[in-house]
PDB file of C-alpha atoms in Angstrom:
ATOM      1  CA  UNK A   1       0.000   0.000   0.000  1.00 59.00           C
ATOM      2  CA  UNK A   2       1.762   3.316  -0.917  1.00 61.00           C
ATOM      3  CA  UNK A   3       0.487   6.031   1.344  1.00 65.00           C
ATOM      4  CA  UNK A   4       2.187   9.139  -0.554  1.00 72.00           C
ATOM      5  CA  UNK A   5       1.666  10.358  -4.189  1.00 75.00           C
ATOM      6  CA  UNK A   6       5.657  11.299  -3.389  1.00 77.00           C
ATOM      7  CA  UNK A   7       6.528   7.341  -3.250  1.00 79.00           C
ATOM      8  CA  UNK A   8       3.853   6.668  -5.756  1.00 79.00           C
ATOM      9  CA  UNK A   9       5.665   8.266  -8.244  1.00 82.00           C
ATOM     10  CA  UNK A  10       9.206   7.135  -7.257  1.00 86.00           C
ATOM     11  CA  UNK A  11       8.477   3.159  -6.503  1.00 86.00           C
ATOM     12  CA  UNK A  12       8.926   0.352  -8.517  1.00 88.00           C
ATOM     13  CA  UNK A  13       6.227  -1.817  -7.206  1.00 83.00           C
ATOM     14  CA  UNK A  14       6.891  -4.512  -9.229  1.00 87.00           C
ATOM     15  CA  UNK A  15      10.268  -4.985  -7.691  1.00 90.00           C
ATOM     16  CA  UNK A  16      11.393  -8.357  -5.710  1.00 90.00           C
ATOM     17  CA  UNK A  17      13.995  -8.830  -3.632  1.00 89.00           C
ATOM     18  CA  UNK A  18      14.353 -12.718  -3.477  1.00 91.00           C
ATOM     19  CA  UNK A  19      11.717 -15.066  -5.229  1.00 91.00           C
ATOM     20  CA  UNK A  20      10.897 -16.139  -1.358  1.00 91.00           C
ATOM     21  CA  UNK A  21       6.728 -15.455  -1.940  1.00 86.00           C
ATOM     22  CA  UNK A  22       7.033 -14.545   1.849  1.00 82.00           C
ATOM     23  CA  UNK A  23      10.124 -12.460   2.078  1.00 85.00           C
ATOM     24  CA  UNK A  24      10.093 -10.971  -1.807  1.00 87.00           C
ATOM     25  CA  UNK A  25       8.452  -7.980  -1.069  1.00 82.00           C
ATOM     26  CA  UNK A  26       9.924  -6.771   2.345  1.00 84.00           C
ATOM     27  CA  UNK A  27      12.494  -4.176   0.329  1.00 86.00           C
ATOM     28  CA  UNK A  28      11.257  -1.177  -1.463  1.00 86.00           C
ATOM     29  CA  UNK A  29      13.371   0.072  -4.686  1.00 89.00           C
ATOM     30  CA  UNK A  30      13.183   3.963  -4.965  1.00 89.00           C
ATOM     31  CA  UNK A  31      13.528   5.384  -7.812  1.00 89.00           C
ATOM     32  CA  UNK A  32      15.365   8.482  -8.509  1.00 89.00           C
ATOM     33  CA  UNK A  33      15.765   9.276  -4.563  1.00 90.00           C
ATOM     34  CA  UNK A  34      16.525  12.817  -3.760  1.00 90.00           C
ATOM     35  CA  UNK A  35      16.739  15.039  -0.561  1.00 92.00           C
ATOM     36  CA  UNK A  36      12.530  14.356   0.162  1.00 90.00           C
ATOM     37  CA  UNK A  37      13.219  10.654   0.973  1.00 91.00           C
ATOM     38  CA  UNK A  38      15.073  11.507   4.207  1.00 93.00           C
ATOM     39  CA  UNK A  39      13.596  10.350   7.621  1.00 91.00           C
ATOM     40  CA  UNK A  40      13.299   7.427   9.474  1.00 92.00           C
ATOM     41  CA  UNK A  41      11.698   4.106   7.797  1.00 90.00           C
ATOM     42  CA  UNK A  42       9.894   1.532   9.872  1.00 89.00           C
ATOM     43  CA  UNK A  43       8.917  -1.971   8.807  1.00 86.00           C
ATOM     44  CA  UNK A  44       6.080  -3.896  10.612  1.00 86.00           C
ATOM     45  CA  UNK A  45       5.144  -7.487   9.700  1.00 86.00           C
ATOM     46  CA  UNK A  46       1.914  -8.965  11.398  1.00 87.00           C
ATOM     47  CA  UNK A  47       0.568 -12.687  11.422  1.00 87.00           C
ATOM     48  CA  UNK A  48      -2.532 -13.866  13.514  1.00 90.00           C
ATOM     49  CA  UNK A  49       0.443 -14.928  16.374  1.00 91.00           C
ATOM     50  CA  UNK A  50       2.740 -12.376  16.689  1.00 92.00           C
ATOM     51  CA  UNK A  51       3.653  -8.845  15.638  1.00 92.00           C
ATOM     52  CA  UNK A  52       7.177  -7.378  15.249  1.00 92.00           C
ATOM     53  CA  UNK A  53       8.524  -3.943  13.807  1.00 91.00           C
ATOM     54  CA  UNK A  54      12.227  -2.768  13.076  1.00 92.00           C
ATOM     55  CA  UNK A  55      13.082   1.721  11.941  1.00 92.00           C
ATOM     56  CA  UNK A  56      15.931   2.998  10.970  1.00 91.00           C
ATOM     57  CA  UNK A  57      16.853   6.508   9.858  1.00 92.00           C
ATOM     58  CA  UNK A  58      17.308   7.091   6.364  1.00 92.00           C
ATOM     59  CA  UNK A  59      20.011  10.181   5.189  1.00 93.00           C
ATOM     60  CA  UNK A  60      19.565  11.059   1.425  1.00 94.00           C
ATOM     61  CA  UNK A  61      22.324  13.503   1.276  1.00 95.00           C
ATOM     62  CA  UNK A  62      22.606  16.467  -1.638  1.00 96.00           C
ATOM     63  CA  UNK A  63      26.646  17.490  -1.942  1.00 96.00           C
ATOM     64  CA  UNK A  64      26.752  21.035  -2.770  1.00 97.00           C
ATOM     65  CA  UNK A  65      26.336  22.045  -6.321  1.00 96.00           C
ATOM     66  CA  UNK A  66      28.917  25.057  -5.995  1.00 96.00           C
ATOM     67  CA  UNK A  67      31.778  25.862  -3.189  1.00 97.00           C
ATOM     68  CA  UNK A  68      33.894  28.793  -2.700  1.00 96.00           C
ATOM     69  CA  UNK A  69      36.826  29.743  -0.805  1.00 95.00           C
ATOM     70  CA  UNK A  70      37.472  33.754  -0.339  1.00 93.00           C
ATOM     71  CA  UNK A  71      41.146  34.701   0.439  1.00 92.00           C
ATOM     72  CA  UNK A  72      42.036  38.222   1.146  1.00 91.00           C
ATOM     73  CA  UNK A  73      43.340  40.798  -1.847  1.00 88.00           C
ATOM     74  CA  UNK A  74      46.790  41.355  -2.050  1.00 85.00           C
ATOM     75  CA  UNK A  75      45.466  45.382  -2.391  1.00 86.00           C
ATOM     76  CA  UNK A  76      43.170  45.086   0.830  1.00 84.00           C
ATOM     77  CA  UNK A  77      44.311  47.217   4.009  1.00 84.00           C
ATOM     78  CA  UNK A  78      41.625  47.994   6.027  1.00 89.00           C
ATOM     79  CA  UNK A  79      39.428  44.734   8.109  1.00 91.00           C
ATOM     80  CA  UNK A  80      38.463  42.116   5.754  1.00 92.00           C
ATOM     81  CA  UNK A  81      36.480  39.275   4.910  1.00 93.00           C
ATOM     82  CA  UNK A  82      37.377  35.977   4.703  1.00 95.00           C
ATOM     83  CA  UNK A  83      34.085  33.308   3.984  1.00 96.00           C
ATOM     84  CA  UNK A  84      33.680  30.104   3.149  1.00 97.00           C
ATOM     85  CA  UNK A  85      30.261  29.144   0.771  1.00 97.00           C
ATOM     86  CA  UNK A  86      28.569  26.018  -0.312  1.00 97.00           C
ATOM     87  CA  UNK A  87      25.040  26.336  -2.508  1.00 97.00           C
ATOM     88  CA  UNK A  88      22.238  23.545  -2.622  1.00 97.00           C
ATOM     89  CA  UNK A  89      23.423  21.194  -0.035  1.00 97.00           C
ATOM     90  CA  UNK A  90      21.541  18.993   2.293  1.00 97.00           C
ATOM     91  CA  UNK A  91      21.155  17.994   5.109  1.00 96.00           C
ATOM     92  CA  UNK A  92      22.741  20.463   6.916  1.00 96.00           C
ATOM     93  CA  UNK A  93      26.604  20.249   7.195  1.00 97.00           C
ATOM     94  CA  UNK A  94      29.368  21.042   9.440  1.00 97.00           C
ATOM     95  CA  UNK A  95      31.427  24.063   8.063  1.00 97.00           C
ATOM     96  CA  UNK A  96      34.774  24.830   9.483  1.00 97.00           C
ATOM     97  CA  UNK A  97      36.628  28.058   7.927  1.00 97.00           C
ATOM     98  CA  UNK A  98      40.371  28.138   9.374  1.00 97.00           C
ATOM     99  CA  UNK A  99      43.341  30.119   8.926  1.00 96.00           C
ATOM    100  CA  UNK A 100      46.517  31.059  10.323  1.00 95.00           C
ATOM    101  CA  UNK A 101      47.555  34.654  11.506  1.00 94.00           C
ATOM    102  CA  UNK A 102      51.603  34.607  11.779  1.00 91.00           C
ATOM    103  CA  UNK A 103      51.439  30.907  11.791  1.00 89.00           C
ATOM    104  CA  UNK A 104      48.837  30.819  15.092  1.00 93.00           C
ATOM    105  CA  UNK A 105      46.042  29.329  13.561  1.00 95.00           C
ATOM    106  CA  UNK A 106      42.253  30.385  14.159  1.00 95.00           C
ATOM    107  CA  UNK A 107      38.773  28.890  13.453  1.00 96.00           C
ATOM    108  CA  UNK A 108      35.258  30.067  12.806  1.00 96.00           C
ATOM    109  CA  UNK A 109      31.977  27.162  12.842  1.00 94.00           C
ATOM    110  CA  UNK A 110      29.217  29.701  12.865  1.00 95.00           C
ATOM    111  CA  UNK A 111      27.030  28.883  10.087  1.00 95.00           C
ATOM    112  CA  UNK A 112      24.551  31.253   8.294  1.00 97.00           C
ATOM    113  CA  UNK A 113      21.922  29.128   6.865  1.00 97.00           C
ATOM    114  CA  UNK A 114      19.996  30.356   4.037  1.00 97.00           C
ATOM    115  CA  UNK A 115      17.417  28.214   1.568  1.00 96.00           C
ATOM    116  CA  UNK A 116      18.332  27.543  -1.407  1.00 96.00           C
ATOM    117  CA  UNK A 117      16.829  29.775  -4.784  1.00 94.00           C
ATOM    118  CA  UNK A 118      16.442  27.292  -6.916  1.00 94.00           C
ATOM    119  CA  UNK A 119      15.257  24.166  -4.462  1.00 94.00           C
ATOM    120  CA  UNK A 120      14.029  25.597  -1.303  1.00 93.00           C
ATOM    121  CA  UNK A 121      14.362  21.618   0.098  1.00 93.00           C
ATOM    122  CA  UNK A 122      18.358  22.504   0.066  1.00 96.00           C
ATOM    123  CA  UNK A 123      20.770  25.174   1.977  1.00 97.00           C
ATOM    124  CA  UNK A 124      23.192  27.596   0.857  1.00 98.00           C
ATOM    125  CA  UNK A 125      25.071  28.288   3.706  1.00 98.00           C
ATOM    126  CA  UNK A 126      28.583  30.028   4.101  1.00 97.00           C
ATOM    127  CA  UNK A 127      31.019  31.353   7.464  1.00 97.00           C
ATOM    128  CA  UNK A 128      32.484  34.742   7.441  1.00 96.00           C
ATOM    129  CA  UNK A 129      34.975  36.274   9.470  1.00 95.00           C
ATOM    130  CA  UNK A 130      36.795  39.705   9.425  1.00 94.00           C
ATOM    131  CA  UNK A 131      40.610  39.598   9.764  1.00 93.00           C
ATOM    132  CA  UNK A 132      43.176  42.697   9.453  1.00 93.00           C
ATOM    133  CA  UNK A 133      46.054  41.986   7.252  1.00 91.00           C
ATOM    134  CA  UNK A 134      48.496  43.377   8.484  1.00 91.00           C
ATOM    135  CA  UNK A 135      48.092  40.635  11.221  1.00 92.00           C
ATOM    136  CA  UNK A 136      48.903  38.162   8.488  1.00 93.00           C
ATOM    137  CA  UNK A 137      51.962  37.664   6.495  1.00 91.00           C
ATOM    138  CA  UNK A 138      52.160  35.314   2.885  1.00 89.00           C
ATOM    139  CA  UNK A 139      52.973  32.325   3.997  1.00 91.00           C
ATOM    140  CA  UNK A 140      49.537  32.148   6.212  1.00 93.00           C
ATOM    141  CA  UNK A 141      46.894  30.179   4.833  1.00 95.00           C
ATOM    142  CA  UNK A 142      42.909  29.694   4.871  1.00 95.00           C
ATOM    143  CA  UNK A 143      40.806  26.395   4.421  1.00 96.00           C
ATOM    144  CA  UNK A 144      37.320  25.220   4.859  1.00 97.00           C
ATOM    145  CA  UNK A 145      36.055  21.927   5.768  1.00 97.00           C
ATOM    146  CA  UNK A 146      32.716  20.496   5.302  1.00 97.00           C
ATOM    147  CA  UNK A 147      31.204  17.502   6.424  1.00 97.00           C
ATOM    148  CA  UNK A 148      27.338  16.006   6.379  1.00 96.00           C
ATOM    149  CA  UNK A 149      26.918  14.126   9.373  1.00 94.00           C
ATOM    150  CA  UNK A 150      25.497  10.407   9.664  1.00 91.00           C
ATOM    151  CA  UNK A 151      27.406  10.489   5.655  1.00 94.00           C
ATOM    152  CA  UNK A 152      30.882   9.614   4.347  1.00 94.00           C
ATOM    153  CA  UNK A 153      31.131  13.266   2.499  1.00 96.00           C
ATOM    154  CA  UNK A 154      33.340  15.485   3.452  1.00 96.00           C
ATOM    155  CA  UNK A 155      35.445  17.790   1.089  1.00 96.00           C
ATOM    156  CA  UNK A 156      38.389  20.514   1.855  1.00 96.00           C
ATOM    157  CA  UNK A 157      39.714  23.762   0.122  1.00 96.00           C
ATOM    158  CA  UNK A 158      42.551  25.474   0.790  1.00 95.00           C
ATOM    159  CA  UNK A 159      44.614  28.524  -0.164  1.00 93.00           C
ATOM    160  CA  UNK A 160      47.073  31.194   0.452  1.00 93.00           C
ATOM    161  CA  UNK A 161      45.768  33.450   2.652  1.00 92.00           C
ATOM    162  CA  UNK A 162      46.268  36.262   0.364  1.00 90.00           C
ATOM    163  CA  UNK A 163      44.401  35.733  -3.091  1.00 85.00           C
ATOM    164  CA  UNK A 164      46.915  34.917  -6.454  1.00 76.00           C
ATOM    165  CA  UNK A 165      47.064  37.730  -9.089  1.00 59.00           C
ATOM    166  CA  UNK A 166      45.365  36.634 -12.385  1.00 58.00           C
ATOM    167  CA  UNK A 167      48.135  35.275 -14.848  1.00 54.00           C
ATOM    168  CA  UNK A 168      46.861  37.071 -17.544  1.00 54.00           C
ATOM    169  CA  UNK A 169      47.033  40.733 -15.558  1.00 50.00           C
ATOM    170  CA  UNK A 170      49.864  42.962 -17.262  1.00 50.00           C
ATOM    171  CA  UNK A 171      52.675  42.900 -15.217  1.00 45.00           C
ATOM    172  CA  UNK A 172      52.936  46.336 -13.366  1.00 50.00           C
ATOM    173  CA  UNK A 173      56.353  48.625 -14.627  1.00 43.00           C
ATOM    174  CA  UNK A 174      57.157  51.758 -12.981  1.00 46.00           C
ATOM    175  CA  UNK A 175      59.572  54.137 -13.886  1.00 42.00           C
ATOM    176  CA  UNK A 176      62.639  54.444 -11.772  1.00 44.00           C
ATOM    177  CA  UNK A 177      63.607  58.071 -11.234  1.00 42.00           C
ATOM    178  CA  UNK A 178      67.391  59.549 -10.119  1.00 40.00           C
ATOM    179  CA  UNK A 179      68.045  63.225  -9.225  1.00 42.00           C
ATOM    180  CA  UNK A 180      71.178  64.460 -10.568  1.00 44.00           C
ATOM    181  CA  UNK A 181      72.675  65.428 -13.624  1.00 42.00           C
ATOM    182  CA  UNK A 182      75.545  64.780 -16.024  1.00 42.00           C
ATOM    183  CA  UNK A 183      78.224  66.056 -18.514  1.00 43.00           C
ATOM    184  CA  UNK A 184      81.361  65.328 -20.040  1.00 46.00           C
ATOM    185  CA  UNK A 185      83.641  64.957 -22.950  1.00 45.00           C
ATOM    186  CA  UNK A 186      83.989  62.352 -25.495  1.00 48.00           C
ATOM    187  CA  UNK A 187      81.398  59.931 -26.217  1.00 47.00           C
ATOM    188  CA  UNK A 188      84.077  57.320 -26.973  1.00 51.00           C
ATOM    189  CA  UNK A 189      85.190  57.432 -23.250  1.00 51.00           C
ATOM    190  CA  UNK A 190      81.059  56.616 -22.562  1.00 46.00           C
ATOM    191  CA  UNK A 191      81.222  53.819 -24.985  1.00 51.00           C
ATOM    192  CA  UNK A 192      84.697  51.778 -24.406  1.00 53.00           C
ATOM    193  CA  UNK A 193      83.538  52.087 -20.405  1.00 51.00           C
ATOM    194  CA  UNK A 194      80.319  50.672 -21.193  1.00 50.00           C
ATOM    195  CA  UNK A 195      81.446  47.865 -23.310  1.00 54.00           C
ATOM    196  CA  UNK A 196      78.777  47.999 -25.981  1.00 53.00           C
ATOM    197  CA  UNK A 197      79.402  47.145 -29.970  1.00 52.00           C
ATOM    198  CA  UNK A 198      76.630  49.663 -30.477  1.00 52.00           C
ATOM    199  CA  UNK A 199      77.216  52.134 -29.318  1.00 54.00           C
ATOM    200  CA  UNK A 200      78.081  55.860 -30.374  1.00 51.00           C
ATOM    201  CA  UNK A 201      76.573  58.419 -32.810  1.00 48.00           C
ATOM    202  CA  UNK A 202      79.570  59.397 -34.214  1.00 50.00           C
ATOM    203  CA  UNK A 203      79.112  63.372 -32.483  1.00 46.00           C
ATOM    204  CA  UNK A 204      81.650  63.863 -29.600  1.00 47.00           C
ATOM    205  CA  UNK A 205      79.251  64.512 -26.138  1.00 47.00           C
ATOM    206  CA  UNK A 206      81.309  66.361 -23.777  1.00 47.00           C
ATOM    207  CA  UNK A 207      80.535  65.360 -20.020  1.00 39.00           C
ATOM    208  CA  UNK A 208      82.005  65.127 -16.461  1.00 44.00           C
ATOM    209  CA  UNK A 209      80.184  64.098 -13.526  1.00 41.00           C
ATOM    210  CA  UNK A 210      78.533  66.999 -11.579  1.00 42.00           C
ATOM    211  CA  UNK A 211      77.241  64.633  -8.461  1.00 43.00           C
ATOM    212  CA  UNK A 212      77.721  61.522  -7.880  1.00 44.00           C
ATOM    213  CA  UNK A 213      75.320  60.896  -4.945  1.00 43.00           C
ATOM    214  CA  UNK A 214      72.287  60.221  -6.786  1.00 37.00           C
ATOM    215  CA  UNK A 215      69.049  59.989  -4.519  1.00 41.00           C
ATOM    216  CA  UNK A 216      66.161  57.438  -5.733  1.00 39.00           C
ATOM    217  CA  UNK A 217      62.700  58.916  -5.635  1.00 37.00           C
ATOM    218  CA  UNK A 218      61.436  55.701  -6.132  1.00 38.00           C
ATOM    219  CA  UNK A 219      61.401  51.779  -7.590  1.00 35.00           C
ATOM    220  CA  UNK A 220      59.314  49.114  -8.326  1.00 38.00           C
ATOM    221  CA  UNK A 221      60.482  45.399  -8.621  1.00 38.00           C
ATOM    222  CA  UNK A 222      58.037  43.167  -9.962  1.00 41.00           C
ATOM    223  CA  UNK A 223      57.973  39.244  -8.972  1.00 42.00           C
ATOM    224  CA  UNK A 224      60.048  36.578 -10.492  1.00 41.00           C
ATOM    225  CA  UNK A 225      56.333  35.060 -11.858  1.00 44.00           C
ATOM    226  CA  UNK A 226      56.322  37.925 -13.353  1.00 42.00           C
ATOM    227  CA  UNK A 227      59.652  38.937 -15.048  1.00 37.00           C
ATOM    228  CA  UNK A 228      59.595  34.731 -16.415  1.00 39.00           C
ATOM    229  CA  UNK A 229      55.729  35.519 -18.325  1.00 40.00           C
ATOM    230  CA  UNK A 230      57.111  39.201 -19.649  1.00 36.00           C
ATOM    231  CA  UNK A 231      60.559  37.609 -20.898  1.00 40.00           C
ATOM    232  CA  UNK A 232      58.723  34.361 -22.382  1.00 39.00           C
ATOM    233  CA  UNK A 233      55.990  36.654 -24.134  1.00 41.00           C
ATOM    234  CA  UNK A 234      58.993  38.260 -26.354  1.00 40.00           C
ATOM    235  CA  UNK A 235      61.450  35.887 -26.843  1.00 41.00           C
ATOM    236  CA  UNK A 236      62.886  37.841 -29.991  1.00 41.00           C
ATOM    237  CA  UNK A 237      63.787  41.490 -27.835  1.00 37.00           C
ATOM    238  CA  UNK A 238      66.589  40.357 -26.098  1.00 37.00           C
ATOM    239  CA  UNK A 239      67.693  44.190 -25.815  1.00 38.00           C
ATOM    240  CA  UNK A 240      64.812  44.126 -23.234  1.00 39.00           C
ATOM    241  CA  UNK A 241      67.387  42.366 -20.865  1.00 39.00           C
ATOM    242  CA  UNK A 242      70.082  45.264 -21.054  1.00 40.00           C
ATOM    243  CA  UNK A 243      69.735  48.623 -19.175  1.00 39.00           C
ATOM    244  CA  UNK A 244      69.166  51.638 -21.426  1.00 39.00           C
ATOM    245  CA  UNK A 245      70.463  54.861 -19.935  1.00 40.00           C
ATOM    246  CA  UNK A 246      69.374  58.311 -21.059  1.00 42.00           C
ATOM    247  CA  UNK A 247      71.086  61.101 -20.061  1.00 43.00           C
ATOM    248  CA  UNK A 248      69.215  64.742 -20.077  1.00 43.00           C
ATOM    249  CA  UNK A 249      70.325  67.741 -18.329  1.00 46.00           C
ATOM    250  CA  UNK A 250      69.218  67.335 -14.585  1.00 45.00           C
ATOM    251  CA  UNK A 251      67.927  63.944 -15.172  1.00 44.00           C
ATOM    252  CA  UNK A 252      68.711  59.984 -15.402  1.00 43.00           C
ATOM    253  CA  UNK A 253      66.028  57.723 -16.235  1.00 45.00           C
ATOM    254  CA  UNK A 254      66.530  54.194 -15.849  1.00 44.00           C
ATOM    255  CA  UNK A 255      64.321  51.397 -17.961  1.00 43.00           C
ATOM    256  CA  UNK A 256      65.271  47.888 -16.802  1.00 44.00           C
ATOM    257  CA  UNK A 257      63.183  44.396 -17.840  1.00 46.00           C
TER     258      UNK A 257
END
């Protein structure tokens, strides 16, 4: 007797489990089982002697659909979010968001629960803390753990706690500026010093040096990462790996790969 248009729908009634006439039909075969089938189950068999009934608790578990991990930006100074989200799980789970601060590491369990948009039967839920970064350095990390109870799932993310640059961003080049200035006398001098085939005009360039003590205004050095995708993205200008010096009255500009 099906007592639910839910298992109507979702039974195979003409299942057997054993060709045993008495024993054949004491397993049912859903079909298609999804989060609605949870609960506990009870079977009762009757005769005109005796009457006996065994329940156990059924778990049809939903893994999340989509989970996300949210690191801190590298650009981020003031208190900051870190969260961990999962969308259309169920039953509820046991979230864990940890990360380190100068190596001491710190956890968060409290759970915002939310239903889910597209199946209100499932849960989007997600932990959030706030952190300052400058209490963390780049080796510190972040992770989240989840975990359905009464199941075998469970499923980790980690990261650095600071979030990677995208590969494809254009590496960042700032100009390097030098107060001081320059003159002097024969641009052969300038060229056998330097050491470079190319170089020379053929027009003499007087010059002496006026101050030697040149202060830097300021630099930028970008990361190896970053010097190894610039280099390999124009293998052909090798000139890019020698330092070109212009000399103006008052001012030295340096360009360096």
């Amino acid at each position: 007797q099906v007592i639910h248009q839910m298992f109507k729908d979702n039974l195979d009634l003409k299942y057997q489990v054993t060709s045993d006439k008495l024993k054949k039909h004491r397993a049912l075969h859903i079909l298609n089982p999804d989060e609605r089938f949870s609960g506990n189950y009870r079977c009762k068999v009757s005769s005109f002697v005796d009457e006996d009934s065994d329940e156990n608790d059924v778990i049809v578990y939903v893994p999340p659909s989509q989970a996300t991990l949210n690191p801190i930006k590298p650009t981020d100074t003031d208190l900051v979010n870190i969260s961990c989200h999962a969308w259309g799980i169920f039953p509820l789970p046991v979230m864990s968001l940890i990360w380190t601060e100068n190596s001491t590491v710190l956890s968060s369990e409290d759970l915002v629960i939310d239903p889910n948009r597209d199946n209100p039967g499932l849960f989007d839920v997600s932990v959030t803390t706030s952190i300052d970064p400058s209490d963390v350095v780049r080796q510190d990390m972040i992770s989240c753990e989840i975990t359905i109870p009464g199941t075998d799932f469970e499923m980790r993310m980690e990261s650095e706690i600071f979030e990677k640059l995208d590969s494809t961003q254009e590496p960042d080049i700032q100009l390097e500026v030098f107060s001081g200035s320059a003159s002097g006398s024969e641009e052969d001098e300038l060229c056998d010093s330097s050491g470079d085939a190319d170089c020379g005009s053929g027009y003499p360039m007087d010059y002496e040096v006026v101050d030697e003590n040149f202060s830097k205004v300021g630099a930028y050095i970008g990361t190896s990462e970053e010097t190894a995708r610039f280099e390999s993205s124009s293998p052909g200008l090798y000139s890019m790996n020698r330092v070109l010096i212009l000399l103006f009255p008052g001012l030295i500009c340096c360009f360096s790969s």
